[in-house]
Short mmCIF file of C-alpha atoms and ligand atoms in Angstrom, two decimals:
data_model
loop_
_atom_site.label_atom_id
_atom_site.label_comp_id
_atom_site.label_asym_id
_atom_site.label_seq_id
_atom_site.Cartn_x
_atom_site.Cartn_y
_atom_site.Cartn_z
CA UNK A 1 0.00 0.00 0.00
CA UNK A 2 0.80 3.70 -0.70
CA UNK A 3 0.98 5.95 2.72
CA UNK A 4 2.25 9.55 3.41
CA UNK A 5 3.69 9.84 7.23
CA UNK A 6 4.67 13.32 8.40
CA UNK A 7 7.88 12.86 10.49
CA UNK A 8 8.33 15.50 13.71
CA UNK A 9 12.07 15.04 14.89
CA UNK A 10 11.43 17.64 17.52
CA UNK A 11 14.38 18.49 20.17
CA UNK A 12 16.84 16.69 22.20
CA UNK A 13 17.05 12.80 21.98
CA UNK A 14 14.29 13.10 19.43
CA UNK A 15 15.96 13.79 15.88
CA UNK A 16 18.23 10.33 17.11
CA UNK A 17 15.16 8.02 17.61
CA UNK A 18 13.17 9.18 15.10
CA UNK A 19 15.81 8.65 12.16
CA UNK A 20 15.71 5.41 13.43
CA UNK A 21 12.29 4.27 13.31
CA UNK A 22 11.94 5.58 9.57
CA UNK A 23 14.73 3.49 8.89
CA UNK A 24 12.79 0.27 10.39
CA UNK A 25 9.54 1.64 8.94
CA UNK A 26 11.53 1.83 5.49
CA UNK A 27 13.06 -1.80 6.26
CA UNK A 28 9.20 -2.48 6.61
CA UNK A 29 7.58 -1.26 3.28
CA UNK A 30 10.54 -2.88 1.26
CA UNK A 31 10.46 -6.45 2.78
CA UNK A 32 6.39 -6.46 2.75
CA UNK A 33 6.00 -4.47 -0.52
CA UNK A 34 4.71 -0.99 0.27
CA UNK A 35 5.46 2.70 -0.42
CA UNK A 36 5.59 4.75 2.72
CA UNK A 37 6.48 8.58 1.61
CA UNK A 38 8.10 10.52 4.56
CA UNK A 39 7.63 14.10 4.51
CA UNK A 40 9.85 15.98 7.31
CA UNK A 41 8.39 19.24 9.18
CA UNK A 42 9.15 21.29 12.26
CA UNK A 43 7.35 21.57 15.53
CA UNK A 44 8.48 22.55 19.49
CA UNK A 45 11.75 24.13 20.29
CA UNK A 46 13.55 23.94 16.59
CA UNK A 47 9.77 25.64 14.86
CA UNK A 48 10.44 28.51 17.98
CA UNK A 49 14.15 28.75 16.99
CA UNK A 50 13.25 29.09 13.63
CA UNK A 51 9.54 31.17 13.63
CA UNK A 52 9.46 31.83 16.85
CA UNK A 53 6.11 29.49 16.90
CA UNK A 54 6.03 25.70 18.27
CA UNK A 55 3.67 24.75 15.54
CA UNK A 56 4.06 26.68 12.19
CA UNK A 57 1.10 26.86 10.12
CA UNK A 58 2.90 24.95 7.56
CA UNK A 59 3.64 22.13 9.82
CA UNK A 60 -0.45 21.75 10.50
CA UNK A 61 -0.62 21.57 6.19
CA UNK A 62 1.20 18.83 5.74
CA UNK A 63 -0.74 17.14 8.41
CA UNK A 64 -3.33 17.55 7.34
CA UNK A 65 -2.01 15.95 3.79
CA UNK A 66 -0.75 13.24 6.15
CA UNK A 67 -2.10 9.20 6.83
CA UNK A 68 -0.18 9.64 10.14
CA UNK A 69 2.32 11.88 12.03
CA UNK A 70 5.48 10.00 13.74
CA UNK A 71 6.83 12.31 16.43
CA UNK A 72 10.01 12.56 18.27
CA UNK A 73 9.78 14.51 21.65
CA UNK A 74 9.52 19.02 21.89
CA UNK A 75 10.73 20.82 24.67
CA UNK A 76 14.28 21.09 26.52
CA UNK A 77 15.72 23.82 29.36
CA UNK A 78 16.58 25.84 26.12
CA UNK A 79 13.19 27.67 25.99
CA UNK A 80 11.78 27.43 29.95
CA UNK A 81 12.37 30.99 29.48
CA UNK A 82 9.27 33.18 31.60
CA UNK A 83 6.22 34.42 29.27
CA UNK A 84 7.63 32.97 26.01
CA UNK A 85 6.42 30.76 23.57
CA UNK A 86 7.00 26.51 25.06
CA UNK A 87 7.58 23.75 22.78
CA UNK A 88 5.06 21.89 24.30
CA UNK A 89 2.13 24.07 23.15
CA UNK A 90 3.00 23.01 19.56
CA UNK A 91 2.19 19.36 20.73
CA UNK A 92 -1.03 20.23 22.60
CA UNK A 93 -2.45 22.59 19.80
CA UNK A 94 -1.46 19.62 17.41
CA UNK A 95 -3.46 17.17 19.29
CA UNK A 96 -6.45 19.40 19.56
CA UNK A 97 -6.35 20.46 15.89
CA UNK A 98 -6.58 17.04 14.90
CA UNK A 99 -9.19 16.19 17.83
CA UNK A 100 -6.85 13.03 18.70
CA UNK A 101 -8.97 12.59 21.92
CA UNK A 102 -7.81 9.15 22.72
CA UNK A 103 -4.05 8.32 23.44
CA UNK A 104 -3.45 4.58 23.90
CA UNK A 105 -0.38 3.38 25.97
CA UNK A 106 0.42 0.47 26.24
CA UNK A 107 2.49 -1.72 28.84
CA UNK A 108 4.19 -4.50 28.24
CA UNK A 109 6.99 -6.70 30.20
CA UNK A 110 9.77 -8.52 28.69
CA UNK A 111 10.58 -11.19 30.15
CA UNK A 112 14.37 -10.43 29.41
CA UNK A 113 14.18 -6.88 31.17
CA UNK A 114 12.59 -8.31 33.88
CA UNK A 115 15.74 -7.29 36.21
CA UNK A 116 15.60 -3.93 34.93
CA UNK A 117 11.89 -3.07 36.46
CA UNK A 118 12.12 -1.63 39.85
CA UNK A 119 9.09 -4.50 40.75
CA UNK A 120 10.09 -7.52 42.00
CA UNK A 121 9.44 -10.29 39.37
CA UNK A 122 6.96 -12.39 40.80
CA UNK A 123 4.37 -8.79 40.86
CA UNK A 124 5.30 -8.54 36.70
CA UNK A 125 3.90 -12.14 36.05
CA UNK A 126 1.02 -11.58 33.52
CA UNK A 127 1.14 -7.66 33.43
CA UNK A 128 -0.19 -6.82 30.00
CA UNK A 129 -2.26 -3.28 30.24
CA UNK A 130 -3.34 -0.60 27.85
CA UNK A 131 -4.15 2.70 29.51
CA UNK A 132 -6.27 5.33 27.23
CA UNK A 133 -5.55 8.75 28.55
CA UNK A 134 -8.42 11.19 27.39
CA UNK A 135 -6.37 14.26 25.42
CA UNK A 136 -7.63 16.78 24.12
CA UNK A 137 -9.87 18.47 27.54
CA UNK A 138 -9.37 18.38 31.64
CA UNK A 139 -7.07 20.63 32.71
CA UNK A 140 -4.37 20.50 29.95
CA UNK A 141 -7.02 22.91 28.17
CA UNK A 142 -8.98 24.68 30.53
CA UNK A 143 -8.95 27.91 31.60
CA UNK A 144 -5.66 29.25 32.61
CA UNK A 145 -3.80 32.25 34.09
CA UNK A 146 -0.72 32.94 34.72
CA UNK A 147 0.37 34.98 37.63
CA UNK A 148 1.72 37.92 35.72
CA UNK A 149 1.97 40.77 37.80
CA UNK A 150 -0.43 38.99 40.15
CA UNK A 151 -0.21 37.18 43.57
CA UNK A 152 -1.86 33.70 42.10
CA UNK A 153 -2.37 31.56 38.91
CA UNK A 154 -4.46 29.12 38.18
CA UNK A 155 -5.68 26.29 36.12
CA UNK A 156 -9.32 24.88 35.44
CA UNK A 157 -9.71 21.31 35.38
CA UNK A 158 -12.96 21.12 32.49
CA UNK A 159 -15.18 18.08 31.08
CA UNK A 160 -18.47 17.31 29.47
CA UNK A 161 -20.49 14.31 29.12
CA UNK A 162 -19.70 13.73 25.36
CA UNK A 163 -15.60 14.18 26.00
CA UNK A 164 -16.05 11.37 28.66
CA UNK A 165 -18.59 9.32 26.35
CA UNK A 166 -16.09 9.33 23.46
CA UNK A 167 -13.24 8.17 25.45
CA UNK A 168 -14.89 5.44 27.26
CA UNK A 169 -15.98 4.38 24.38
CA UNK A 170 -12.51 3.81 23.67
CA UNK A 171 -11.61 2.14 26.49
CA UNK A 172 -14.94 -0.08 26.69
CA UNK A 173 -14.29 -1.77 22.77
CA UNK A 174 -10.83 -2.07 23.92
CA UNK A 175 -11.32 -4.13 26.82
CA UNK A 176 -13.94 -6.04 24.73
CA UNK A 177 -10.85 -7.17 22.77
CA UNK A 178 -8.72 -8.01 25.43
CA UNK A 179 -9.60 -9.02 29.17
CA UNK A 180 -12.88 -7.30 29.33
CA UNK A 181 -12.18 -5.00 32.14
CA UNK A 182 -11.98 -1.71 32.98
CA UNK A 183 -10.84 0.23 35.20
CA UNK A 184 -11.58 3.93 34.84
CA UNK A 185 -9.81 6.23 37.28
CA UNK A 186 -10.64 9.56 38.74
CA UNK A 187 -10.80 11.76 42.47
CA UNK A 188 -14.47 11.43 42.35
CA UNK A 189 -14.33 12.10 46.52
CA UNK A 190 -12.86 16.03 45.71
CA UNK A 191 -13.98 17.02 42.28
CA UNK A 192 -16.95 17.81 40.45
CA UNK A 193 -15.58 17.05 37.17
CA UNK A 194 -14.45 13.25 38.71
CA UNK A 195 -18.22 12.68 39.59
CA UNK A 196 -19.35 13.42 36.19
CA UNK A 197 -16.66 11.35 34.92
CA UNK A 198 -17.73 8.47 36.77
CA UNK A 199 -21.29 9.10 36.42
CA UNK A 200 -21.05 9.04 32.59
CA UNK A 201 -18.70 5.82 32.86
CA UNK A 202 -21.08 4.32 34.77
CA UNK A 203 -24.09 5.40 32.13
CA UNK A 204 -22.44 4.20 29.90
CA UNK A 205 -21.56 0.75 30.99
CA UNK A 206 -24.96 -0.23 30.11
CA UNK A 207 -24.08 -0.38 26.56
CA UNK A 208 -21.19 -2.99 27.81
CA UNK A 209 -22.20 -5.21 30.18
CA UNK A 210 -20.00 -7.57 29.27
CA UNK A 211 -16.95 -5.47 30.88
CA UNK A 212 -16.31 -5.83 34.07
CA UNK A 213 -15.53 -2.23 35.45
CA UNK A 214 -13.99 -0.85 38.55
CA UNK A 215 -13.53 2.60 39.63
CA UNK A 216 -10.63 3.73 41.62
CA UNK A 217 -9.43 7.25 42.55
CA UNK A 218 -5.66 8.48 41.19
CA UNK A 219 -4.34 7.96 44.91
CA UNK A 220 -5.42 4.47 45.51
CA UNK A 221 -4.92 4.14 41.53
CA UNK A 222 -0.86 4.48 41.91
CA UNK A 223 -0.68 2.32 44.76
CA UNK A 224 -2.76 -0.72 43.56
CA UNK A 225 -0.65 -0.17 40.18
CA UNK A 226 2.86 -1.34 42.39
CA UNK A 227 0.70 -3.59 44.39
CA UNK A 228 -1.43 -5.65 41.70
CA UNK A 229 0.17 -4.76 38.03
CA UNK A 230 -0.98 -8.00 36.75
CA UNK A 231 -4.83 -7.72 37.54
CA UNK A 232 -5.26 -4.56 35.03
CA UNK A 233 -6.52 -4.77 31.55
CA UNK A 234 -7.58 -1.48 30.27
CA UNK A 235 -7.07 1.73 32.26
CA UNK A 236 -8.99 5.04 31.16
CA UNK A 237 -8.49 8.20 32.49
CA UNK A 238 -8.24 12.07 32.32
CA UNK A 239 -5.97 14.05 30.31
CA UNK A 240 -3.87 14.79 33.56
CA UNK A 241 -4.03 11.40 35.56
CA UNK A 242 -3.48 9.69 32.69
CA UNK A 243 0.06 11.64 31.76
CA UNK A 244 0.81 10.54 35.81
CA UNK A 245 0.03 6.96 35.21
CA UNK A 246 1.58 5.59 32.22
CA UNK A 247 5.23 7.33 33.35
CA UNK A 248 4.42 5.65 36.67
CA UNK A 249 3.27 2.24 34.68
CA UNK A 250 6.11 2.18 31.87
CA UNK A 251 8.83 1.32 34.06
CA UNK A 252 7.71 -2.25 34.09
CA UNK A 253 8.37 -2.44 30.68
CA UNK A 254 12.21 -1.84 31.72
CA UNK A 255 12.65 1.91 31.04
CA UNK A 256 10.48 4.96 30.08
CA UNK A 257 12.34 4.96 26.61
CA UNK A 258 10.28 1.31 26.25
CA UNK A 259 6.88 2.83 25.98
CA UNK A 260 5.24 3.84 22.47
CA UNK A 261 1.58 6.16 22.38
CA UNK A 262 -0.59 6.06 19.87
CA UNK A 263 -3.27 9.25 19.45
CA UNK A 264 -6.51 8.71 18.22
CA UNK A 265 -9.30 10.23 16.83
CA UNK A 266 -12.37 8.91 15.20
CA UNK A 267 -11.07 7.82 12.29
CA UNK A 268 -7.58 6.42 11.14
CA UNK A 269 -5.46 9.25 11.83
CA UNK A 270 -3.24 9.61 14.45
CA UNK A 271 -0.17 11.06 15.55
CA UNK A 272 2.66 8.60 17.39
CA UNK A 273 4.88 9.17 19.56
CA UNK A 274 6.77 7.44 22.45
CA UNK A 275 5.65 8.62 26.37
CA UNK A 276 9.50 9.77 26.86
CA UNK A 277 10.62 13.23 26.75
CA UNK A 278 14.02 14.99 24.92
CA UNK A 279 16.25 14.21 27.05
CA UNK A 280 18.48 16.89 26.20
CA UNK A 281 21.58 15.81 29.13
CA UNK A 282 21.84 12.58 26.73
CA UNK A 283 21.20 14.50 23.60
CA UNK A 284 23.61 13.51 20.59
CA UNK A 285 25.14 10.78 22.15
CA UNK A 286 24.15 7.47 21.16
CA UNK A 287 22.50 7.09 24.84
CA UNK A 288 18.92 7.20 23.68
CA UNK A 289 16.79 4.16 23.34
CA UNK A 290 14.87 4.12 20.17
CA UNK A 291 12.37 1.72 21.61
CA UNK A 292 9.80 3.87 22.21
CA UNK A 293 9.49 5.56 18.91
CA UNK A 294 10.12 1.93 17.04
CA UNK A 295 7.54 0.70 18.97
CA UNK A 296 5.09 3.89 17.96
CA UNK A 297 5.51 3.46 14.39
CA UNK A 298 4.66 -0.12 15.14
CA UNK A 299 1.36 1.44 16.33
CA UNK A 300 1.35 3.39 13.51
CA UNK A 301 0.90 0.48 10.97
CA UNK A 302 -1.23 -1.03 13.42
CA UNK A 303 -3.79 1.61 13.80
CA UNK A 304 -3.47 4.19 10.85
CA UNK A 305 -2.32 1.95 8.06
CA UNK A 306 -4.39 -1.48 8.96
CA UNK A 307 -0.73 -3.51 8.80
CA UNK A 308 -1.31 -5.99 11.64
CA UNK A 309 1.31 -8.30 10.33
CA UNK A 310 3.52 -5.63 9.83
CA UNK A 311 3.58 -4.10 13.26
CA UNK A 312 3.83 -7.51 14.79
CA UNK A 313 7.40 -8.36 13.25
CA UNK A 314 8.64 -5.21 14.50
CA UNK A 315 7.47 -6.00 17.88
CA UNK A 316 8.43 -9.24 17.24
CA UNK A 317 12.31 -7.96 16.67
CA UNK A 318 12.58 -5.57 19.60
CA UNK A 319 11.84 -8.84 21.57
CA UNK A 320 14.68 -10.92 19.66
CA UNK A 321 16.72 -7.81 20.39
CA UNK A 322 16.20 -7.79 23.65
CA UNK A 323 16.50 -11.72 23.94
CA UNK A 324 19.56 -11.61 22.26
CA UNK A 325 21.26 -9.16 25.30
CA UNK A 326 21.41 -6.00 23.46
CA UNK A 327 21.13 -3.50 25.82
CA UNK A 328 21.00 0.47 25.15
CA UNK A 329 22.72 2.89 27.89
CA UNK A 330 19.14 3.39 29.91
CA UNK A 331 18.85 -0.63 30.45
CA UNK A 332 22.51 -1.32 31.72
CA UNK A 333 23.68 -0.33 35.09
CA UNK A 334 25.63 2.81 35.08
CA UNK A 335 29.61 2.41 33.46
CA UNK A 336 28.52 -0.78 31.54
CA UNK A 337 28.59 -1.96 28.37
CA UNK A 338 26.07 -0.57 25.94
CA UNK A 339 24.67 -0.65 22.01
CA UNK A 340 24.26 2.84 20.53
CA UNK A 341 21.27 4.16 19.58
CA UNK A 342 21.89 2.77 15.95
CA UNK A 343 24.18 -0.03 16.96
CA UNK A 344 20.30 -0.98 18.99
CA UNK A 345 18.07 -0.03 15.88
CA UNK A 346 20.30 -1.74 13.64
CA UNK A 347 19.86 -5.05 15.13
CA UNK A 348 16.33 -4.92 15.20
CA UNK A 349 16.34 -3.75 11.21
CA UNK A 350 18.31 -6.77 10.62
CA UNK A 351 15.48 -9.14 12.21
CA UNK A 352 12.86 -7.90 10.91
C1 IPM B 401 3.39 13.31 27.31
C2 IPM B 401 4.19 14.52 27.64
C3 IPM B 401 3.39 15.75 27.21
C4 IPM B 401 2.11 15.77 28.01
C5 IPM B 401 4.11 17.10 27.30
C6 IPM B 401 5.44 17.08 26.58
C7 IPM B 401 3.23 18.19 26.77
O1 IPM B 401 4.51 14.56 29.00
O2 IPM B 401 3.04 13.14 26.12
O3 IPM B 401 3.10 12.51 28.20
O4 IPM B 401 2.10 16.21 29.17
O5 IPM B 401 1.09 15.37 27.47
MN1 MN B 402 3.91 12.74 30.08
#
């Protein structure tokens, strides 16, 4: 098949692992016969450097010309500069313009980075979750101020029925194809925006009976996650719990440079990118794992494209990789041996 993928390098670590993962996506179309066009555009820091605007209008075009957007990581110390323009407002007006109101991430253990989760290995036996993190409301969008000139700031956490409906939705079908339960998290004891959460979770449960669904609020949520890893399926939650989650959650998988996202609308669009930030102290030096974005272009065919087969061998390689003893620099103790950044993405080219 014929597909057009906008590619975001973005700052820091992010130019390293996304070269990468067109590389594999490139090994990809050649061994299984397709033509994947990558078109290259600026967003975060580098669109600031250069416009002075995280997301130049021209950036959005090609999007919008796009089946799918693979996206390194935005932001860095480099612009946490007071009152101007942050690299991650590119990301968050990108997600909105789009409406990509779902973001699945999924967790997954492998068995040979067991040693490298801080759980002890008899809690990781059977963990296999996908959290959906609602996000394009809550409080990433609501009404803000800054303090300015005055003595406080604040931030207004912001949902309606139908923004909960669509993104349990989600979650519901996608517990239908796993486990068949659900656990949707909130702080329904504190705020009104949790109780309408749940209440329109619960509403709509009717329409899935056949999902077994728990509620649990954020607090409880990150204990019982170190407690009981295994007995999740499907987590769903708000914009803002479900950013605190999944960096909590994708440890198990070994490292946070493990974990891929994939944002969803309602159709096949969607914009991937792995849950780890730029990393700019390890910036340029062969240190990054490329996991994370290898493993979001993985979702990419999955999701965007339709290429079931085609994701599975590359998840299928990062596992031989991984059998094998490759290690990058974030899975080795500190002063050990480690594969570079290509020397990692090589080897999983080569199995695929
Ligand atoms: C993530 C990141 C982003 C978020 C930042 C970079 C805006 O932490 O994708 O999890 O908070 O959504
Ligand atoms: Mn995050």
């Amino acid at each position: 098949m014929k597909a057009s993928i906008m590619v975001l390098p973005g700052d820091g670590i992010g130019p390293e692992v996304i070269g990468k993962s067109v590389e594999v996506l490139q090994k990809v179309a050649s061994k299984y016969g397709h033509e994947f066009t990558f078109n290259e555009a600026i967003m975060g820091g580098i669109a600031i450097d250069m416009y002075g605007d995280p997301l130049p209008d021209e950036t959005l075009r090609l999007g919008e010309q796009s089946d799918a957007i693979l996206l390194g990581a935005v932001g860095g110390p480099k612009w946490d500069v007071p009152g101007g323009p942050r690299p991650e407002l590119g990301l968050l007006k990108m997600r909105k313009h789009f409406d990509l109101f779902a973001n699945l991430r999924p967790v997954k253990v492998y068995k040979s980075l067991i040693n490298n989760t801080p759980l002890r290995p008899e809690l990781l036996e059977g963990v296999d979750m996908l959290f959906i993190r609602e996000l394009t409301g809550g409080i990433y969008f609501g009404e803000r101020r800054e303090q300015g000139d005055s003595d406080s700031a604040y931030d207004t956490e912001i949902y309606s029925v139908a923004e909960v409906e669509r993104v349990a939705n989600v979650a519901f079908r996608a517990a239908q194809g796993r486990r068949n339960r659900l656990t949707s998290v909130d702080k329904f004891n504190i705020l009104a925006s949790s109780r309408l959460w749940r209440k329109a979770v619960i509403e709509l449960h009717d329409d899935y009976a056949d999902v077994e669904l728990e509620h649990l609020l954020v607090d409880a949520c990150t204990m019982h996650l170190l407690t009981r890893p295994a007995s999740f399926d499907v987590v769903v939650a708000s914009n803002m719990f479900g950013d605190i989650l999944t960096d909590e959650a994708s440890v198990m998988s070994g490292s946070l440079g493990m974990a891929p996202s994939a944002s969803l609308g309602s159709g096949k669009f969607g914009l991937y990118e792995p849950i780890h930030g730029t990393a700019p102290d390890i910036a340029g030096q062969g240190k990054a794992n490329p996991t994370g974005t290898i493993l979001s272009a993985a979702m990419l065919l999955r999701y965007s494209l339709g290429l079931e087969n085609e994701a599975q061998a590359i998840e299928k390689a990062v596992e031989k990789v991984l059998d094998s003893g490759a290690r990058t620099a974030d899975l080795v103790p500190r002063g050990s041996e480690y594969q570079s950044t290509n020397e990692f993405a090589q080897a999983i080219i080569n199995e695929i």
